[in-house]
PDB file of C-alpha atoms in Angstrom:
ATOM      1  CA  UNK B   1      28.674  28.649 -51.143  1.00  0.00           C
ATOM      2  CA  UNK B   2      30.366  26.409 -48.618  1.00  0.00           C
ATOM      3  CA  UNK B   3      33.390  28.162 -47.956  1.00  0.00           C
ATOM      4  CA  UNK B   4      34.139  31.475 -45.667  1.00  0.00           C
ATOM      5  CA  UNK B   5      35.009  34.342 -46.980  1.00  0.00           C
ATOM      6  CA  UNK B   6      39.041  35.290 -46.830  1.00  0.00           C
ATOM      7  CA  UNK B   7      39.890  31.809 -45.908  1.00  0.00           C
ATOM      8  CA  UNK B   8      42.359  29.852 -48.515  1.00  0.00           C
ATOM      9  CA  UNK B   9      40.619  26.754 -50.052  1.00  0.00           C
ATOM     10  CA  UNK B  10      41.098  24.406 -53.141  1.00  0.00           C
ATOM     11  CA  UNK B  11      38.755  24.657 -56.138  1.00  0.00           C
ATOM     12  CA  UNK B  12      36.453  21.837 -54.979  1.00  0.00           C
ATOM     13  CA  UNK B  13      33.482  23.053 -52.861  1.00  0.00           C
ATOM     14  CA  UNK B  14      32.140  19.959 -50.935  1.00  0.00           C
ATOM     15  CA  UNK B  15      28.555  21.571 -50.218  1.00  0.00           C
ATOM     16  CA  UNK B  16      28.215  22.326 -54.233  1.00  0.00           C
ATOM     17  CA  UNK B  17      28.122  18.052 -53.795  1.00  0.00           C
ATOM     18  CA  UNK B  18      24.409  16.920 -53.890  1.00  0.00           C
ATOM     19  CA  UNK B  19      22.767  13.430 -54.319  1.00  0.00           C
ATOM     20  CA  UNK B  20      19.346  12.783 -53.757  1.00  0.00           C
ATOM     21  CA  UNK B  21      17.905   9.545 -52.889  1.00  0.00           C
ATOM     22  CA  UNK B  22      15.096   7.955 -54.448  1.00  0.00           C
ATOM     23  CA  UNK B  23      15.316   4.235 -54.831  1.00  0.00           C
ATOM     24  CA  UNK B  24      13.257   2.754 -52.535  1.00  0.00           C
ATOM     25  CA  UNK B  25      12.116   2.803 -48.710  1.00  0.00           C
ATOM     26  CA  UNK B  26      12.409   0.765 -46.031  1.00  0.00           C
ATOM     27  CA  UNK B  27       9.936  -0.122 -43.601  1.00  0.00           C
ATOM     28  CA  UNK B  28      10.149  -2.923 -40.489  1.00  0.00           C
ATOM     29  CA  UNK B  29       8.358  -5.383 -42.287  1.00  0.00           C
ATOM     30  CA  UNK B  30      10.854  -5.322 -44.511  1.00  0.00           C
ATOM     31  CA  UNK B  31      13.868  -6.418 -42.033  1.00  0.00           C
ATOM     32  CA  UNK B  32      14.970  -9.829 -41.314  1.00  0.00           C
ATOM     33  CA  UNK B  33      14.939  -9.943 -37.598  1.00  0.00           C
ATOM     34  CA  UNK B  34      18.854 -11.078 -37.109  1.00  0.00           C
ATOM     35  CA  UNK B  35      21.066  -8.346 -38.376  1.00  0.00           C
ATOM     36  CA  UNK B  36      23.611 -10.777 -39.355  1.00  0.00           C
ATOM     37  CA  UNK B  37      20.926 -12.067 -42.065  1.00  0.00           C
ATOM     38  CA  UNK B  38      19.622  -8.437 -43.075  1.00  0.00           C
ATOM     39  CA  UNK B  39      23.524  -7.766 -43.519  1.00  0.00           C
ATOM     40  CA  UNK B  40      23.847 -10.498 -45.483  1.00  0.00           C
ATOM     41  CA  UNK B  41      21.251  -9.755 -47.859  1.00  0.00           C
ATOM     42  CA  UNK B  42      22.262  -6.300 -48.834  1.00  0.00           C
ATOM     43  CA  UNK B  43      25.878  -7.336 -49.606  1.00  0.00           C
ATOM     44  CA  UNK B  44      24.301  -9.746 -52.208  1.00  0.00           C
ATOM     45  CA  UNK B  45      22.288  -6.491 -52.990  1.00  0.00           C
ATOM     46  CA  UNK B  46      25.282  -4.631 -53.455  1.00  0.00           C
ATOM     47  CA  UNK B  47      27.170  -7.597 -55.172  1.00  0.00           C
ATOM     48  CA  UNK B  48      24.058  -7.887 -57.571  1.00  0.00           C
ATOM     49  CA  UNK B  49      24.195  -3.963 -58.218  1.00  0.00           C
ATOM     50  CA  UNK B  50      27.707  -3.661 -59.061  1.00  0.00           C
ATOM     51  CA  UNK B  51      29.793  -2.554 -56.271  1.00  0.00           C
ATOM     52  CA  UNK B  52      33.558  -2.916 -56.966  1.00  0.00           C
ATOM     53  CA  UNK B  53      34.040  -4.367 -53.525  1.00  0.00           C
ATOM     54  CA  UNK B  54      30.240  -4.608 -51.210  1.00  0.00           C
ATOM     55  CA  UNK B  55      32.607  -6.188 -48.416  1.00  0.00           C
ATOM     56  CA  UNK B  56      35.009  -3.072 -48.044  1.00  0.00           C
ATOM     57  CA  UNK B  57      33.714  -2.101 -44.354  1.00  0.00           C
ATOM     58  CA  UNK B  58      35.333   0.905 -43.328  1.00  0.00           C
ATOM     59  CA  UNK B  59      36.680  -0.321 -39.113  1.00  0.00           C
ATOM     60  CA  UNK B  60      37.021   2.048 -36.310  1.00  0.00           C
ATOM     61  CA  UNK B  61      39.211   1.719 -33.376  1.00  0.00           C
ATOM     62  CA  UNK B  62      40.931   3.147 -30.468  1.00  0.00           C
ATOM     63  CA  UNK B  63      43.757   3.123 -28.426  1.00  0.00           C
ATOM     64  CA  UNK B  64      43.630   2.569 -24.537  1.00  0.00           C
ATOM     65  CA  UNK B  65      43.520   6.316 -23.968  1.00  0.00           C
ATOM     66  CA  UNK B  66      40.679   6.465 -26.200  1.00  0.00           C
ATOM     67  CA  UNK B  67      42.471   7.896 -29.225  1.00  0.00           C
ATOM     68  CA  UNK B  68      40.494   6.579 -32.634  1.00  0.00           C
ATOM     69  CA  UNK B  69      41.920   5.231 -36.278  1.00  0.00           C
ATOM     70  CA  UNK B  70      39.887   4.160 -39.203  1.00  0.00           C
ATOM     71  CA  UNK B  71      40.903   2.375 -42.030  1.00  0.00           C
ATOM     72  CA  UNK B  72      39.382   0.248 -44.826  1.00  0.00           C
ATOM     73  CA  UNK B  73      39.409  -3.594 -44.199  1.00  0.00           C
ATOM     74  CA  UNK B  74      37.889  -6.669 -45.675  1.00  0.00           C
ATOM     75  CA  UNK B  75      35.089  -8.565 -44.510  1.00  0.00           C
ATOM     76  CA  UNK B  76      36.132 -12.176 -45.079  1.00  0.00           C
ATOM     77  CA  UNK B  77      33.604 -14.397 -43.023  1.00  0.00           C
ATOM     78  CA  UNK B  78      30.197 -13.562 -41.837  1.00  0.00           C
ATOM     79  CA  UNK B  79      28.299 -15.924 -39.804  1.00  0.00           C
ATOM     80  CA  UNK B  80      26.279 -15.511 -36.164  1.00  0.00           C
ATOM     81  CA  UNK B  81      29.303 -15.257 -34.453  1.00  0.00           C
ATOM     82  CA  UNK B  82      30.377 -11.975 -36.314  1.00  0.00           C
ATOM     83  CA  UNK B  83      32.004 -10.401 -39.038  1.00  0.00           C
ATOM     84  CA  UNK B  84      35.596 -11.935 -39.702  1.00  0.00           C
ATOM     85  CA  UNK B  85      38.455 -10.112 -41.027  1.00  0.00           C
ATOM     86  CA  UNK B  86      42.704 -10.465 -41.129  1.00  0.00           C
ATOM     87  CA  UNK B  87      45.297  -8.206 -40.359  1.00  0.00           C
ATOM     88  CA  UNK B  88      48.799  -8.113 -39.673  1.00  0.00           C
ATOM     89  CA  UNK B  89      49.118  -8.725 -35.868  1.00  0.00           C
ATOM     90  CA  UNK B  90      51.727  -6.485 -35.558  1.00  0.00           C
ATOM     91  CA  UNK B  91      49.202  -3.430 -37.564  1.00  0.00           C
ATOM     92  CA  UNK B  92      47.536  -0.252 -35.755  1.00  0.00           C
ATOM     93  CA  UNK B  93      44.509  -1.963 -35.354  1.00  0.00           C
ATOM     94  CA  UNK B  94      45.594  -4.609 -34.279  1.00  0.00           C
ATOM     95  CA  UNK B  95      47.441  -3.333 -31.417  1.00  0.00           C
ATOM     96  CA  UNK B  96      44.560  -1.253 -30.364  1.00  0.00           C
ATOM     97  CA  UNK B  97      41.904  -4.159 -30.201  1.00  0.00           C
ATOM     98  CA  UNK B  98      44.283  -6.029 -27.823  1.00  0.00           C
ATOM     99  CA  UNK B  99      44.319  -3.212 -25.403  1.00  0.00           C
ATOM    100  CA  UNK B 100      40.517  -2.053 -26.169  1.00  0.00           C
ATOM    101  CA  UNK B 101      38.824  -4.476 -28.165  1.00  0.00           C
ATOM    102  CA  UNK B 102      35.458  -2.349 -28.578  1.00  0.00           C
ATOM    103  CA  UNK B 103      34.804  -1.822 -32.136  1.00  0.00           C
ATOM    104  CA  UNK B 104      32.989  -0.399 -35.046  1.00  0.00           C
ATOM    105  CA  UNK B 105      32.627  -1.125 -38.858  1.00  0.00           C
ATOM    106  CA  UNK B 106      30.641   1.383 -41.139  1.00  0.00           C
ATOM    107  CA  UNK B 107      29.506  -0.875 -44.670  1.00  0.00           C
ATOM    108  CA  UNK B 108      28.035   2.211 -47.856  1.00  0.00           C
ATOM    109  CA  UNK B 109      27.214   0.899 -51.149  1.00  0.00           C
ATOM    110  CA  UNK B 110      25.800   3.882 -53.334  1.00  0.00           C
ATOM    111  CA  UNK B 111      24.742   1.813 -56.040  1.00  0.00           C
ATOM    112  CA  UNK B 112      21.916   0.678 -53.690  1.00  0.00           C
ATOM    113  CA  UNK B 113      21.742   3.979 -51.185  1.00  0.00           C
ATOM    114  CA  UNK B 114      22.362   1.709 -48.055  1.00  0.00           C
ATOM    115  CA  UNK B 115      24.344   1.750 -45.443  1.00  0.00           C
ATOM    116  CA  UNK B 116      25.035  -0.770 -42.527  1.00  0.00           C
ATOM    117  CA  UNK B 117      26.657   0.524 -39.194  1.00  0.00           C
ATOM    118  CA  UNK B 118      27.538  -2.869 -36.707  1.00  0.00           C
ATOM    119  CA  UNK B 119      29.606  -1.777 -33.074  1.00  0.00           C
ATOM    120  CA  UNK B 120      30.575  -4.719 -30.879  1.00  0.00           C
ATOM    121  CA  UNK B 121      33.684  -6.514 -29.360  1.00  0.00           C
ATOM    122  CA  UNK B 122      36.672  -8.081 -31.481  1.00  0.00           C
ATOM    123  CA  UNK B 123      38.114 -11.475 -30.419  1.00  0.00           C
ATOM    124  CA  UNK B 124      41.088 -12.626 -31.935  1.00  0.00           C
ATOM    125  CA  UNK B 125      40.725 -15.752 -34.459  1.00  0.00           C
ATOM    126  CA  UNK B 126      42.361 -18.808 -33.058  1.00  0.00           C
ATOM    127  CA  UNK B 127      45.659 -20.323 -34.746  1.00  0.00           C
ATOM    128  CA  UNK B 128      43.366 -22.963 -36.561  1.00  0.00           C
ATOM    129  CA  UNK B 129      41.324 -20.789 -38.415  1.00  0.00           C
ATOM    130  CA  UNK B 130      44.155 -18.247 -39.048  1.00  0.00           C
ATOM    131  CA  UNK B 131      45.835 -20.846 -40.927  1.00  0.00           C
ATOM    132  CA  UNK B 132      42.870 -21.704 -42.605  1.00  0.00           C
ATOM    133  CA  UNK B 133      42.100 -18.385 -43.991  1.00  0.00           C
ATOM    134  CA  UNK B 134      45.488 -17.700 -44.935  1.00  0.00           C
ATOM    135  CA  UNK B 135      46.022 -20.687 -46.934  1.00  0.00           C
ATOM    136  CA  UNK B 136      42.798 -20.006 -49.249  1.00  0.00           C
ATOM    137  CA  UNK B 137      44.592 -16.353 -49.826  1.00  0.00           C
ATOM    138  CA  UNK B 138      46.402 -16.529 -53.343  1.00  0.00           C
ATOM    139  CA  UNK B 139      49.651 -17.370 -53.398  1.00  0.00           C
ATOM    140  CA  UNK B 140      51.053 -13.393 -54.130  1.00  0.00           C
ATOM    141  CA  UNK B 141      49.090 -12.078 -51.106  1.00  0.00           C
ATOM    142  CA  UNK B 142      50.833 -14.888 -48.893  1.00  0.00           C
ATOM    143  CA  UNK B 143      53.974 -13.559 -49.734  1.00  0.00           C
ATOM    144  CA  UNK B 144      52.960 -10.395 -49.136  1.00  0.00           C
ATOM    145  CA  UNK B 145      51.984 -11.060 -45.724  1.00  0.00           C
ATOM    146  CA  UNK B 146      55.227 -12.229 -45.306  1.00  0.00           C
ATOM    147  CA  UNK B 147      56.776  -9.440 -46.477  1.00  0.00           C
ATOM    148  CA  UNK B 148      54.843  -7.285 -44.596  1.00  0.00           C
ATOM    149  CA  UNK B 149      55.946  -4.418 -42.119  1.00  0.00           C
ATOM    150  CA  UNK B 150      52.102  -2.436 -41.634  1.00  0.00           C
ATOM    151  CA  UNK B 151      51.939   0.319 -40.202  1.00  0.00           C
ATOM    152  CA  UNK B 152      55.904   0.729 -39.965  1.00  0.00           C
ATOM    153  CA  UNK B 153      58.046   3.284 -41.593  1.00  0.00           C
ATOM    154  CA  UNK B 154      59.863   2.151 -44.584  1.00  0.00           C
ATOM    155  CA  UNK B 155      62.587   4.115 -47.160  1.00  0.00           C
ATOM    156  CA  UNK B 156      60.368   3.873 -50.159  1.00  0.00           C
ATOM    157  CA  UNK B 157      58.740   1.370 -51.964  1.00  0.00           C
ATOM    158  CA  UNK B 158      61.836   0.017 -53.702  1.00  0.00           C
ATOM    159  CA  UNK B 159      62.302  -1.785 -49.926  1.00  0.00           C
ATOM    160  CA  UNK B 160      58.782  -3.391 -50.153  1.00  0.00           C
ATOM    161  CA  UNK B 161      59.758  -4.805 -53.678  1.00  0.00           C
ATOM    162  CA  UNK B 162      62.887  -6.283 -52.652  1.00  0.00           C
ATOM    163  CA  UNK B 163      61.532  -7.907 -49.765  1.00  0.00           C
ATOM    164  CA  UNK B 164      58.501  -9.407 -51.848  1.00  0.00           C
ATOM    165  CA  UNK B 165      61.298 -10.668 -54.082  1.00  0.00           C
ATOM    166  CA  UNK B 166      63.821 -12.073 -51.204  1.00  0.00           C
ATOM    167  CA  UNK B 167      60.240 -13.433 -50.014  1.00  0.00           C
ATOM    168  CA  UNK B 168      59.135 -15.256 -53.115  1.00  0.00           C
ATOM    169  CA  UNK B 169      62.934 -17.054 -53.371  1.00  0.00           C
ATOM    170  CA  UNK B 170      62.843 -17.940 -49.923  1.00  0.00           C
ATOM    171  CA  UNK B 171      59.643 -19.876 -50.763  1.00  0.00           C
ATOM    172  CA  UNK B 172      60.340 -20.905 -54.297  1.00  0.00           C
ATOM    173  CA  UNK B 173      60.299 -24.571 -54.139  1.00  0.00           C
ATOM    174  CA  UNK B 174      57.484 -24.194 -50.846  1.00  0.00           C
ATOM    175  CA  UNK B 175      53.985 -23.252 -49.907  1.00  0.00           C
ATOM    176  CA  UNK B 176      54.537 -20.299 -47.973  1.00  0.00           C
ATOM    177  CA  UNK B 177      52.431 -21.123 -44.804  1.00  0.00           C
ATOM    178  CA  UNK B 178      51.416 -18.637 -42.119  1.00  0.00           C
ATOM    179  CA  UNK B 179      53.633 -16.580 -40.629  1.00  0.00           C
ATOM    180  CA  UNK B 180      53.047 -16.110 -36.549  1.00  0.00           C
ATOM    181  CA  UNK B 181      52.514 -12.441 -36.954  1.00  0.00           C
ATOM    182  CA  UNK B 182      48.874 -12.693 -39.564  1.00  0.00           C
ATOM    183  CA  UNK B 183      46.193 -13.371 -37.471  1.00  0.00           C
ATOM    184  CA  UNK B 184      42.471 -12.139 -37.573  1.00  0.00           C
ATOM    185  CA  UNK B 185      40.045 -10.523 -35.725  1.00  0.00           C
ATOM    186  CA  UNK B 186      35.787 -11.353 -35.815  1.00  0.00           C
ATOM    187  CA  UNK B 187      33.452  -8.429 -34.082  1.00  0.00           C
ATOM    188  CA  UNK B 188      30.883  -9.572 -32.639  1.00  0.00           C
ATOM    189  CA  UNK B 189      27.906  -7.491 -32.638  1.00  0.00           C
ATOM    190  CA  UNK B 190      25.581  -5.885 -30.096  1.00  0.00           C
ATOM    191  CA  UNK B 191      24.317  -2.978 -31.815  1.00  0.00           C
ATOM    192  CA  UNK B 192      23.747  -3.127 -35.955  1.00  0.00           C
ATOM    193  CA  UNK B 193      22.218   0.036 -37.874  1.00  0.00           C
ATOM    194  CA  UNK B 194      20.649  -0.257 -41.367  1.00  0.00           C
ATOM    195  CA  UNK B 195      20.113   3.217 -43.411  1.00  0.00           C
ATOM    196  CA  UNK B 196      18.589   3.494 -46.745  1.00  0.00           C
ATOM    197  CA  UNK B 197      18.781   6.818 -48.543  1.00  0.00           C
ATOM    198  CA  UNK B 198      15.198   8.606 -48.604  1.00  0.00           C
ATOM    199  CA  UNK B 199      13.966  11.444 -50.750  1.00  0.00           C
ATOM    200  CA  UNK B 200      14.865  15.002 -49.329  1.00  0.00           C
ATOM    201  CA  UNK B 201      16.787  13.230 -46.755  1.00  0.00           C
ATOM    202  CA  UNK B 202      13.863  11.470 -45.310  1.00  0.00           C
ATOM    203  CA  UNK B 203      16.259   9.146 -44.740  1.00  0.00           C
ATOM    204  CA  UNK B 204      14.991   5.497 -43.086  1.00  0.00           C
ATOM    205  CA  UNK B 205      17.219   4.823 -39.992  1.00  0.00           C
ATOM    206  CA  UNK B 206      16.617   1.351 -38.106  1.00  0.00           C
ATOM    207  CA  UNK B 207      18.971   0.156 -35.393  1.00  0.00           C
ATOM    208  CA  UNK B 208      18.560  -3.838 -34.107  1.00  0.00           C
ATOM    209  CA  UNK B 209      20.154  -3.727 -29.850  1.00  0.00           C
ATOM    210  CA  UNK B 210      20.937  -6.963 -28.229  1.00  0.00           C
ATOM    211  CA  UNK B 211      18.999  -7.656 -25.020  1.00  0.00           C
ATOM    212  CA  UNK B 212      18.406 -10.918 -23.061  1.00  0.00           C
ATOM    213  CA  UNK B 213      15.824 -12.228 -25.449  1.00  0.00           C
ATOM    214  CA  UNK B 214      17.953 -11.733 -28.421  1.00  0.00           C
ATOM    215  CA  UNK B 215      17.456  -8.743 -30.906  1.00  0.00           C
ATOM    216  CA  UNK B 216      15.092  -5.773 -30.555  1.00  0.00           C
ATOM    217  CA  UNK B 217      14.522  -3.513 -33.402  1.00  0.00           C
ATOM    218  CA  UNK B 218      13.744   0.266 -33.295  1.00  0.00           C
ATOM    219  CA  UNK B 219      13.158   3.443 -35.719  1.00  0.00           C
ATOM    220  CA  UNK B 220      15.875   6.149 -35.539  1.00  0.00           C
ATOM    221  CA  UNK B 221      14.965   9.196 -36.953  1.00  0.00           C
ATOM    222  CA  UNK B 222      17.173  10.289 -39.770  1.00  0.00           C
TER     223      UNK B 222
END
C-alpha cells in the first residue's frame, strides 16, 4: 500500500504512517482575538508539553523569480510587531527577503496536535537591536557567527573547525561583538492560521486576516 507497482522504493512506506488526533477541539470562543497572543499561548503550550524546541518555525521564501527555499529557523522575539529571528546576512534567505521580502513561517508541535501557519512581510532589524540580540547569544555561537560562511561551499568540516579556532584566538582576550554581516529579520503578519488535530481528520482550521479594523477571524474547513 502506498507505493506503485514496478517502481524502485526504500523499505519505508509513508502511507503505512498513521496518527490520529484526539486531544482536544477548538472552537472560536476559544481564540484570543490577536494572533500574536493566541501564538503566544500555544508555544507556552508546547513549552509546558515537552517540545525539544516549540520555537523551531519552519520559514519559507523565494527568490525574485519566484523560486522557493525552506529551512528551519529560530523564533527569537515575538511581540505585535512580529516574529523576530537572525541570520547570517550574507545566507539564502537572507538574500531572497531583500529582493522579495514576502514571507511564511509554518510552527507543529505534536505533543499538543497544533499547528500555527503566519505569512506576512520581513523587515530587516536595525543595527541597534542586531547588536543587542547578538550580544545575549553565548559566547560559542558568537564565534560561530563569526566564523560563519552559510550557505557557501566549503572543503569539509575540518575548514569550519579551523576557522572557529583562528576565530576564538582572534578574540581571546575580547568580547567578540557583532560582525556587519549577522543581522535579523521580524515578519510581520497579515494572515495567521491556527490548526488543531481533530478525530478522523476533522481537523479544526481557523485563519485570523488583517483588515482596516484590525483582525477578523474565520473557519477554514479542514
Amino acid at each position: 500500500m502506498g507505493r506503485l507497482a514496478g517502481v524502485d522504493d526504500t523499505s519505508f512506506d509513508p502511507a503505512a504512517v498513521r496518527r490520529e488526533y484526539a486531544r482536544a477541539i477548538l472552537r472560536s470562543g476559544d481564540l484570543d482575538p490577536d494572533p500574536i497572543a493566541q501564538l503566544g499561548a500555544w508555544l507556552e503550550a508546547a513549552t509546558a508539553a515537552g517540545n525539544l524546541e516549540p520555537n523551531a518555525m519552519v520559514l519559507a521564501t523565494a527568490s525574485a523569480e519566484g523560486l522557493p527555499s525552506a529551512r528551519t529557523v529560530l523564533l527569537k522575539e515575538l511581540d505585535a510587531r512580529g516574529l523576530g529571528f537572525h541570520t547570517n546576512l550574507r545566507s539564502r534567505k537572507a538574500r531572497e527577503l531583500a529582493v522579495n521580502p514576502r514571507a511564511s513561517a509554518v510552527f507543529w508541535w505534536p505533543e499538543i496536535e497544533r499547528q500555527v501557519i503566519v505569512e506576512g512581510v520581513a523587515t530587516r532589524l536595525g543595527d541597534a537591536e542586531a547588536d543587542e540580540l547578538f550580544m545575549a547569544r553565548p559566547r560559542g555561537a558568537r564565534l560561530a557567527a563569526h566564523a560563519s560562511v552559510q550557505s557557501r561551499p566549503v572543503e569539509g568540516r575540518q575548514e569550519l573547525e579551523d576557522r572557529v579556532a583562528e576565530v576564538a584566538r582572534r578574540f581571546e582576550d575580547a568580547e567578540p561583538t557583532r560582525p556587519p554581516w549577522f543581522g535579523g529579520f521580524r515578519l510581520g503578519p497579515t494572515v495567521v492560521e491556527v490548526w488543531q488535530g481533530g478525530q478522523d481528520r476533522v481537523h479544526d482550521r481557523f485563519r485570523y486576516q488583517r483588515d482596516a479594523d484590525g483582525w477578523r477571524v474565520e473557519r477554514l474547513g479542514p
